[in-house]
Amino acid sequence: MTTSSPQPPSPPSPPRIRIGSAPDSWGVWFPDDPRQVPWQRFLDEVSGSGYEWIELGPYGYLPTDPAVLTEETARRGLRVSAGTVFTGLHHGPGVWDRTWAHVAENAALAQAVGAGHLVVIPSFWRDDRTGEVLEDRTLTAAQWRDLTGLTERLGREVRERYGLRIVVHPHADTHLDGEESVTRFLDATDPEAVSLCLDTGHYAYAGGDSVALIETYGERIGYLHLKQVDPEILAGVVAEGVPFGPAVARGVMCEPPAGVPALEPVLAAASALDVDLFAIVEQDMYPCEPDVPYPIALRTRRYLRSCGV
């Protein structure tokens, strides 16, 4: 009798960048707004554009019943990569309970539909629509300690209770935006608890270099948002002190490859990290006409394929 030799284990699959899009690319900023496309149309069009991954967007825009959402995404060949929350943890322990209630409902839905991440965006220092200054744009030392310490707590508790990894998203008109604040935040937080969602457009909006950040802090990059800014419009926005919402209405976030940063070098730097990463397209377009997003999504997906992803 002969026996066959045991087969060697299969080699692990090579790391890859998984491309997706988000409600933001369809002009969706709020759970319910008559100027936004219905969620069914968003799902139909994001699938039709060739994407396989989506984010949840603002809680309540997509169905919050996990069974319904799972059915609606699955029949369109879609899967969910992440949910998104806004936080103001620099305000200290007094906001924890309110923050956690918001985080928990988002994290529970994300977990239930198979996502692995929760995108955490700091609160705005000025209103993103009216421009009203809500607080000082510079944090005190005590506020930095609250921001970093409570974000670490959030990361640990979200991982323990929901199995999700938080990825903190620097954003225009927040206290976490460009190179100085982002590197200070990364240097002050535990890599085991906190990773970064690098949004290439928001980082460029604040003057940051995405490739340099990836090359310097590669082990902290846990997620990507792919976005470009129009440098001419941005120059006017900065010169005039225009808040983020009106800047978006001017078209500051533009269709690639018309803006900066160039996405091919960003994707090459991210690929060199040799880890699995989501790269979710987000072209802020609120408000926009309902027929505008789909053709842009088709062209953007085609462009990203030309970049090798």
mmCIF file of N, CA, C and O in Angstrom, residues 182-260:
data_model
loop_
_atom_site.group_PDB
_atom_site.id
_atom_site.type_symbol
_atom_site.label_atom_id
_atom_site.label_comp_id
_atom_site.label_asym_id
_atom_site.label_seq_id
_atom_site.Cartn_x
_atom_site.Cartn_y
_atom_site.Cartn_z
ATOM 1 N N VAL A 182 -1.345 65.870 12.895
ATOM 2 C CA VAL A 182 -1.436 64.417 12.681
ATOM 3 C C VAL A 182 -0.234 63.705 13.282
ATOM 4 O O VAL A 182 -0.376 62.689 13.975
ATOM 5 N N THR A 183 0.958 64.223 13.039
ATOM 6 C CA THR A 183 2.136 63.558 13.605
ATOM 7 C C THR A 183 2.157 63.673 15.130
ATOM 8 O O THR A 183 2.557 62.730 15.817
ATOM 9 N N ARG A 184 1.696 64.784 15.659
ATOM 10 C CA ARG A 184 1.620 64.908 17.122
ATOM 11 C C ARG A 184 0.649 63.879 17.679
ATOM 12 O O ARG A 184 0.928 63.237 18.701
ATOM 13 N N PHE A 185 -0.477 63.698 17.012
ATOM 14 C CA PHE A 185 -1.468 62.725 17.454
ATOM 15 C C PHE A 185 -0.908 61.304 17.392
ATOM 16 O O PHE A 185 -1.064 60.516 18.338
ATOM 17 N N LEU A 186 -0.263 60.966 16.298
ATOM 18 C CA LEU A 186 0.281 59.612 16.157
ATOM 19 C C LEU A 186 1.371 59.347 17.191
ATOM 20 O O LEU A 186 1.437 58.258 17.774
ATOM 21 N N ASP A 187 2.224 60.328 17.423
ATOM 22 C CA ASP A 187 3.306 60.142 18.392
ATOM 23 C C ASP A 187 2.788 59.976 19.815
ATOM 24 O O ASP A 187 3.476 59.391 20.663
ATOM 25 N N ALA A 188 1.574 60.480 20.079
ATOM 26 C CA ALA A 188 1.034 60.469 21.450
ATOM 27 C C ALA A 188 0.042 59.337 21.697
ATOM 28 O O ALA A 188 -0.504 59.249 22.799
ATOM 29 N N THR A 189 -0.210 58.484 20.700
ATOM 30 C CA THR A 189 -1.206 57.419 20.871
ATOM 31 C C THR A 189 -0.583 56.047 20.672
ATOM 32 O O THR A 189 0.418 55.885 19.974
ATOM 33 N N ASP A 190 -1.206 55.059 21.285
ATOM 34 C CA ASP A 190 -0.734 53.680 21.270
ATOM 35 C C ASP A 190 -1.088 53.024 19.934
ATOM 36 O O ASP A 190 -2.271 52.914 19.591
ATOM 37 N N PRO A 191 -0.097 52.552 19.180
ATOM 38 C CA PRO A 191 -0.391 51.911 17.899
ATOM 39 C C PRO A 191 -1.304 50.690 18.021
ATOM 40 O O PRO A 191 -2.002 50.348 17.064
ATOM 41 N N GLU A 192 -1.300 50.041 19.172
ATOM 42 C CA GLU A 192 -2.164 48.875 19.355
ATOM 43 C C GLU A 192 -3.635 49.271 19.438
ATOM 44 O O GLU A 192 -4.515 48.459 19.165
ATOM 45 N N ALA A 193 -3.906 50.511 19.823
ATOM 46 C CA ALA A 193 -5.290 50.949 20.022
ATOM 47 C C ALA A 193 -5.800 51.848 18.909
ATOM 48 O O ALA A 193 -7.006 51.877 18.644
ATOM 49 N N VAL A 194 -4.896 52.591 18.269
ATOM 50 C CA VAL A 194 -5.316 53.654 17.352
ATOM 51 C C VAL A 194 -4.532 53.580 16.048
ATOM 52 O O VAL A 194 -3.296 53.601 16.057
ATOM 53 N N SER A 195 -5.256 53.499 14.943
ATOM 54 C CA SER A 195 -4.669 53.601 13.613
ATOM 55 C C SER A 195 -5.239 54.833 12.912
ATOM 56 O O SER A 195 -6.159 55.475 13.419
ATOM 57 N N LEU A 196 -4.693 55.126 11.743
ATOM 58 C CA LEU A 196 -5.085 56.328 11.013
ATOM 59 C C LEU A 196 -5.845 55.953 9.749
ATOM 60 O O LEU A 196 -5.476 55.019 9.040
ATOM 61 N N CYS A 197 -6.920 56.711 9.482
ATOM 62 C CA CYS A 197 -7.542 56.713 8.167
ATOM 63 C C CYS A 197 -6.977 57.921 7.435
ATOM 64 O O CYS A 197 -7.345 59.060 7.735
ATOM 65 N N LEU A 198 -6.077 57.680 6.510
ATOM 66 C CA LEU A 198 -5.476 58.779 5.754
ATOM 67 C C LEU A 198 -6.390 59.136 4.593
ATOM 68 O O LEU A 198 -6.557 58.361 3.657
ATOM 69 N N ASP A 199 -6.990 60.309 4.673
ATOM 70 C CA ASP A 199 -7.787 60.839 3.582
ATOM 71 C C ASP A 199 -6.880 61.754 2.776
ATOM 72 O O ASP A 199 -6.475 62.819 3.245
ATOM 73 N N THR A 200 -6.564 61.331 1.559
ATOM 74 C CA THR A 200 -5.573 62.058 0.765
ATOM 75 C C THR A 200 -6.020 63.472 0.429
ATOM 76 O O THR A 200 -5.192 64.384 0.348
ATOM 77 N N GLY A 201 -7.335 63.667 0.240
ATOM 78 C CA GLY A 201 -7.839 64.996 -0.076
ATOM 79 C C GLY A 201 -7.803 65.923 1.117
ATOM 80 O O GLY A 201 -7.350 67.072 1.020
ATOM 81 N N HIS A 202 -8.287 65.461 2.265
ATOM 82 C CA HIS A 202 -8.282 66.309 3.457
ATOM 83 C C HIS A 202 -6.857 66.635 3.898
ATOM 84 O O HIS A 202 -6.580 67.745 4.367
ATOM 85 N N TYR A 203 -5.953 65.658 3.750
ATOM 86 C CA TYR A 203 -4.571 65.909 4.147
ATOM 87 C C TYR A 203 -3.940 66.957 3.226
ATOM 88 O O TYR A 203 -3.230 67.861 3.685
ATOM 89 N N ALA A 204 -4.222 66.874 1.918
ATOM 90 C CA ALA A 204 -3.723 67.887 0.985
ATOM 91 C C ALA A 204 -4.381 69.239 1.236
ATOM 92 O O ALA A 204 -3.743 70.292 1.078
ATOM 93 N N TYR A 205 -5.649 69.230 1.607
ATOM 94 C CA TYR A 205 -6.395 70.462 1.931
ATOM 95 C C TYR A 205 -5.653 71.248 3.012
ATOM 96 O O TYR A 205 -5.622 72.479 2.999
ATOM 97 N N ALA A 206 -5.028 70.525 3.953
ATOM 98 C CA ALA A 206 -4.299 71.162 5.053
ATOM 99 C C ALA A 206 -2.801 71.241 4.778
ATOM 100 O O ALA A 206 -2.021 71.539 5.690
ATOM 101 N N GLY A 207 -2.396 70.972 3.533
ATOM 102 C CA GLY A 207 -0.993 71.134 3.160
ATOM 103 C C GLY A 207 -0.124 69.924 3.381
ATOM 104 O O GLY A 207 1.112 70.015 3.254
ATOM 105 N N GLY A 208 -0.718 68.770 3.709
ATOM 106 C CA GLY A 208 0.072 67.583 3.995
ATOM 107 C C GLY A 208 0.450 66.795 2.755
ATOM 108 O O GLY A 208 -0.190 66.899 1.707
ATOM 109 N N ASP A 209 1.506 65.983 2.885
ATOM 110 C CA ASP A 209 2.026 65.137 1.813
ATOM 111 C C ASP A 209 1.704 63.684 2.166
ATOM 112 O O ASP A 209 2.329 63.102 3.057
ATOM 113 N N SER A 210 0.743 63.095 1.469
ATOM 114 C CA SER A 210 0.286 61.746 1.808
ATOM 115 C C SER A 210 1.382 60.699 1.633
ATOM 116 O O SER A 210 1.524 59.795 2.461
ATOM 117 N N VAL A 211 2.156 60.798 0.556
ATOM 118 C CA VAL A 211 3.217 59.813 0.326
ATOM 119 C C VAL A 211 4.242 59.871 1.451
ATOM 120 O O VAL A 211 4.660 58.833 1.992
ATOM 121 N N ALA A 212 4.634 61.067 1.847
ATOM 122 C CA ALA A 212 5.604 61.212 2.937
ATOM 123 C C ALA A 212 5.052 60.643 4.236
ATOM 124 O O ALA A 212 5.783 59.994 5.005
ATOM 125 N N LEU A 213 3.765 60.850 4.497
ATOM 126 C CA LEU A 213 3.173 60.323 5.725
ATOM 127 C C LEU A 213 3.165 58.800 5.702
ATOM 128 O O LEU A 213 3.492 58.152 6.711
ATOM 129 N N ILE A 214 2.807 58.211 4.571
ATOM 130 C CA ILE A 214 2.807 56.751 4.462
ATOM 131 C C ILE A 214 4.218 56.208 4.654
ATOM 132 O O ILE A 214 4.432 55.211 5.357
ATOM 133 N N GLU A 215 5.192 56.857 4.048
ATOM 134 C CA GLU A 215 6.575 56.365 4.145
ATOM 135 C C GLU A 215 7.140 56.521 5.551
ATOM 136 O O GLU A 215 7.991 55.733 5.969
ATOM 137 N N THR A 216 6.674 57.522 6.289
ATOM 138 C CA THR A 216 7.208 57.773 7.634
ATOM 139 C C THR A 216 6.442 57.022 8.712
ATOM 140 O O THR A 216 7.036 56.505 9.669
ATOM 141 N N TYR A 217 5.128 56.964 8.577
ATOM 142 C CA TYR A 217 4.279 56.356 9.604
ATOM 143 C C TYR A 217 3.486 55.174 9.037
ATOM 144 O O TYR A 217 2.339 54.966 9.396
ATOM 145 N N GLY A 218 4.116 54.411 8.161
ATOM 146 C CA GLY A 218 3.410 53.338 7.472
ATOM 147 C C GLY A 218 2.722 52.351 8.386
ATOM 148 O O GLY A 218 1.612 51.875 8.092
ATOM 149 N N GLU A 219 3.338 52.050 9.522
ATOM 150 C CA GLU A 219 2.745 51.055 10.429
ATOM 151 C C GLU A 219 1.473 51.574 11.095
ATOM 152 O O GLU A 219 0.707 50.786 11.664
ATOM 153 N N ARG A 220 1.219 52.881 11.011
ATOM 154 C CA ARG A 220 0.023 53.458 11.615
ATOM 155 C C ARG A 220 -1.128 53.626 10.621
ATOM 156 O O ARG A 220 -2.237 53.981 11.020
ATOM 157 N N ILE A 221 -0.857 53.423 9.336
ATOM 158 C CA ILE A 221 -1.891 53.602 8.322
ATOM 159 C C ILE A 221 -2.762 52.350 8.289
ATOM 160 O O ILE A 221 -2.330 51.282 7.874
ATOM 161 N N GLY A 222 -4.018 52.505 8.721
ATOM 162 C CA GLY A 222 -4.910 51.361 8.777
ATOM 163 C C GLY A 222 -6.005 51.378 7.731
ATOM 164 O O GLY A 222 -6.761 50.386 7.607
ATOM 165 N N TYR A 223 -6.096 52.468 6.956
ATOM 166 C CA TYR A 223 -7.247 52.636 6.065
ATOM 167 C C TYR A 223 -6.962 53.864 5.219
ATOM 168 O O TYR A 223 -6.271 54.792 5.658
ATOM 169 N N LEU A 224 -7.493 53.899 4.003
ATOM 170 C CA LEU A 224 -7.321 55.045 3.123
ATOM 171 C C LEU A 224 -8.666 55.554 2.618
ATOM 172 O O LEU A 224 -9.561 54.752 2.330
ATOM 173 N N HIS A 225 -8.774 56.860 2.498
ATOM 174 C CA HIS A 225 -9.813 57.503 1.701
ATOM 175 C C HIS A 225 -9.116 58.176 0.533
ATOM 176 O O HIS A 225 -8.189 58.969 0.733
ATOM 177 N N LEU A 226 -9.555 57.850 -0.679
ATOM 178 C CA LEU A 226 -8.947 58.416 -1.876
ATOM 179 C C LEU A 226 -9.746 59.631 -2.319
ATOM 180 O O LEU A 226 -10.942 59.547 -2.587
ATOM 181 N N LYS A 227 -9.054 60.748 -2.425
ATOM 182 C CA LYS A 227 -9.727 62.016 -2.730
ATOM 183 C C LYS A 227 -8.691 62.995 -3.254
ATOM 184 O O LYS A 227 -7.516 62.905 -2.900
ATOM 185 N N GLN A 228 -9.124 63.925 -4.101
ATOM 186 C CA GLN A 228 -8.234 64.966 -4.583
ATOM 187 C C GLN A 228 -8.862 66.341 -4.372
ATOM 188 O O GLN A 228 -10.083 66.473 -4.317
ATOM 189 N N VAL A 229 -7.978 67.353 -4.269
ATOM 190 C CA VAL A 229 -8.438 68.732 -4.184
ATOM 191 C C VAL A 229 -7.997 69.494 -5.426
ATOM 192 O O VAL A 229 -6.954 69.198 -6.017
ATOM 193 N N ASP A 230 -8.813 70.466 -5.803
ATOM 194 C CA ASP A 230 -8.474 71.362 -6.908
ATOM 195 C C ASP A 230 -7.582 72.466 -6.323
ATOM 196 O O ASP A 230 -8.043 73.264 -5.491
ATOM 197 N N PRO A 231 -6.303 72.543 -6.723
ATOM 198 C CA PRO A 231 -5.395 73.506 -6.066
ATOM 199 C C PRO A 231 -5.795 74.955 -6.271
ATOM 200 O O PRO A 231 -5.569 75.787 -5.382
ATOM 201 N N GLU A 232 -6.388 75.290 -7.409
ATOM 202 C CA GLU A 232 -6.792 76.680 -7.635
ATOM 203 C C GLU A 232 -7.954 77.064 -6.727
ATOM 204 O O GLU A 232 -7.954 78.149 -6.126
ATOM 205 N N ILE A 233 -8.944 76.198 -6.645
ATOM 206 C CA ILE A 233 -10.076 76.483 -5.758
ATOM 207 C C ILE A 233 -9.615 76.504 -4.306
ATOM 208 O O ILE A 233 -10.021 77.372 -3.520
ATOM 209 N N LEU A 234 -8.731 75.585 -3.946
ATOM 210 C CA LEU A 234 -8.220 75.538 -2.570
ATOM 211 C C LEU A 234 -7.504 76.833 -2.214
ATOM 212 O O LEU A 234 -7.665 77.347 -1.096
ATOM 213 N N ALA A 235 -6.732 77.380 -3.134
ATOM 214 C CA ALA A 235 -6.016 78.627 -2.855
ATOM 215 C C ALA A 235 -6.995 79.749 -2.523
ATOM 216 O O ALA A 235 -6.768 80.542 -1.595
ATOM 217 N N GLY A 236 -8.113 79.814 -3.255
ATOM 218 C CA GLY A 236 -9.125 80.820 -2.947
ATOM 219 C C GLY A 236 -9.804 80.569 -1.618
ATOM 220 O O GLY A 236 -10.073 81.515 -0.861
ATOM 221 N N VAL A 237 -10.069 79.303 -1.322
ATOM 222 C CA VAL A 237 -10.695 78.936 -0.054
ATOM 223 C C VAL A 237 -9.822 79.358 1.124
ATOM 224 O O VAL A 237 -10.298 79.938 2.108
ATOM 225 N N VAL A 238 -8.535 79.063 1.015
ATOM 226 C CA VAL A 238 -7.607 79.414 2.095
ATOM 227 C C VAL A 238 -7.479 80.923 2.231
ATOM 228 O O VAL A 238 -7.521 81.482 3.338
ATOM 229 N N ALA A 239 -7.348 81.619 1.104
ATOM 230 C CA ALA A 239 -7.173 83.074 1.137
ATOM 231 C C ALA A 239 -8.379 83.778 1.740
ATOM 232 O O ALA A 239 -8.242 84.777 2.454
ATOM 233 N N GLU A 240 -9.565 83.238 1.483
ATOM 234 C CA GLU A 240 -10.793 83.875 1.950
ATOM 235 C C GLU A 240 -11.304 83.310 3.269
ATOM 236 O O GLU A 240 -12.294 83.801 3.804
ATOM 237 N N GLY A 241 -10.640 82.289 3.797
ATOM 238 C CA GLY A 241 -11.091 81.684 5.046
ATOM 239 C C GLY A 241 -12.445 81.008 4.928
ATOM 240 O O GLY A 241 -13.252 81.041 5.860
ATOM 241 N N VAL A 242 -12.711 80.378 3.791
ATOM 242 C CA VAL A 242 -14.005 79.751 3.532
ATOM 243 C C VAL A 242 -14.128 78.459 4.336
ATOM 244 O O VAL A 242 -13.211 77.639 4.321
ATOM 245 N N PRO A 243 -15.229 78.233 5.053
ATOM 246 C CA PRO A 243 -15.407 76.979 5.778
ATOM 247 C C PRO A 243 -15.591 75.806 4.832
ATOM 248 O O PRO A 243 -15.843 75.972 3.631
ATOM 249 N N PHE A 244 -15.507 74.604 5.389
ATOM 250 C CA PHE A 244 -15.439 73.415 4.557
ATOM 251 C C PHE A 244 -16.683 73.196 3.703
ATOM 252 O O PHE A 244 -16.566 72.881 2.510
ATOM 253 N N GLY A 245 -17.872 73.347 4.257
ATOM 254 C CA GLY A 245 -19.083 73.100 3.485
ATOM 255 C C GLY A 245 -19.175 73.955 2.237
ATOM 256 O O GLY A 245 -19.338 73.434 1.124
ATOM 257 N N PRO A 246 -19.074 75.282 2.359
ATOM 258 C CA PRO A 246 -19.070 76.126 1.166
ATOM 259 C C PRO A 246 -17.907 75.838 0.221
ATOM 260 O O PRO A 246 -18.035 76.000 -0.994
ATOM 261 N N ALA A 247 -16.768 75.411 0.774
ATOM 262 C CA ALA A 247 -15.638 75.055 -0.091
ATOM 263 C C ALA A 247 -15.992 73.850 -0.964
ATOM 264 O O ALA A 247 -15.649 73.811 -2.152
ATOM 265 N N VAL A 248 -16.673 72.889 -0.385
ATOM 266 C CA VAL A 248 -17.123 71.725 -1.158
ATOM 267 C C VAL A 248 -18.094 72.164 -2.242
ATOM 268 O O VAL A 248 -18.031 71.706 -3.389
ATOM 269 N N ALA A 249 -19.011 73.064 -1.905
ATOM 270 C CA ALA A 249 -19.968 73.565 -2.890
ATOM 271 C C ALA A 249 -19.259 74.280 -4.046
ATOM 272 O O ALA A 249 -19.769 74.308 -5.172
ATOM 273 N N ARG A 250 -18.084 74.844 -3.789
ATOM 274 C CA ARG A 250 -17.295 75.477 -4.848
ATOM 275 C C ARG A 250 -16.597 74.442 -5.736
ATOM 276 O O ARG A 250 -16.047 74.790 -6.775
ATOM 277 N N GLY A 251 -16.539 73.190 -5.267
ATOM 278 C CA GLY A 251 -15.854 72.150 -6.031
ATOM 279 C C GLY A 251 -14.425 71.916 -5.615
ATOM 280 O O GLY A 251 -13.613 71.415 -6.399
ATOM 281 N N VAL A 252 -14.086 72.222 -4.355
ATOM 282 C CA VAL A 252 -12.701 72.068 -3.910
ATOM 283 C C VAL A 252 -12.249 70.610 -3.962
ATOM 284 O O VAL A 252 -11.074 70.331 -4.207
ATOM 285 N N MET A 253 -13.174 69.678 -3.727
ATOM 286 C CA MET A 253 -12.855 68.263 -3.881
ATOM 287 C C MET A 253 -13.273 67.850 -5.288
ATOM 288 O O MET A 253 -14.455 67.922 -5.628
ATOM 289 N N CYS A 254 -12.293 67.456 -6.096
ATOM 290 C CA CYS A 254 -12.554 67.300 -7.521
ATOM 291 C C CYS A 254 -12.382 65.856 -7.983
ATOM 292 O O CYS A 254 -11.828 65.010 -7.276
ATOM 293 N N GLU A 255 -12.865 65.621 -9.188
ATOM 294 C CA GLU A 255 -12.776 64.286 -9.774
ATOM 295 C C GLU A 255 -11.330 63.970 -10.156
ATOM 296 O O GLU A 255 -10.688 64.743 -10.860
ATOM 297 N N PRO A 256 -10.809 62.832 -9.728
ATOM 298 C CA PRO A 256 -9.466 62.461 -10.175
ATOM 299 C C PRO A 256 -9.479 62.060 -11.650
ATOM 300 O O PRO A 256 -10.502 61.592 -12.154
ATOM 301 N N PRO A 257 -8.360 62.300 -12.336
ATOM 302 C CA PRO A 257 -7.059 62.751 -11.827
ATOM 303 C C PRO A 257 -6.817 64.250 -11.980
ATOM 304 O O PRO A 257 -5.669 64.673 -12.169
ATOM 305 N N ALA A 258 -7.845 65.071 -11.861
ATOM 306 C CA ALA A 258 -7.704 66.503 -12.142
ATOM 307 C C ALA A 258 -7.023 67.283 -11.025
ATOM 308 O O ALA A 258 -6.609 68.416 -11.244
ATOM 309 N N GLY A 259 -6.924 66.703 -9.824
ATOM 310 C CA GLY A 259 -6.417 67.470 -8.693
ATOM 311 C C GLY A 259 -5.163 66.892 -8.071
ATOM 312 O O GLY A 259 -4.400 66.163 -8.709
ATOM 313 N N VAL A 260 -4.947 67.235 -6.810
ATOM 314 C CA VAL A 260 -3.798 66.743 -6.041
ATOM 315 C C VAL A 260 -4.324 66.106 -4.744
ATOM 316 O O VAL A 260 -5.395 66.466 -4.266
#
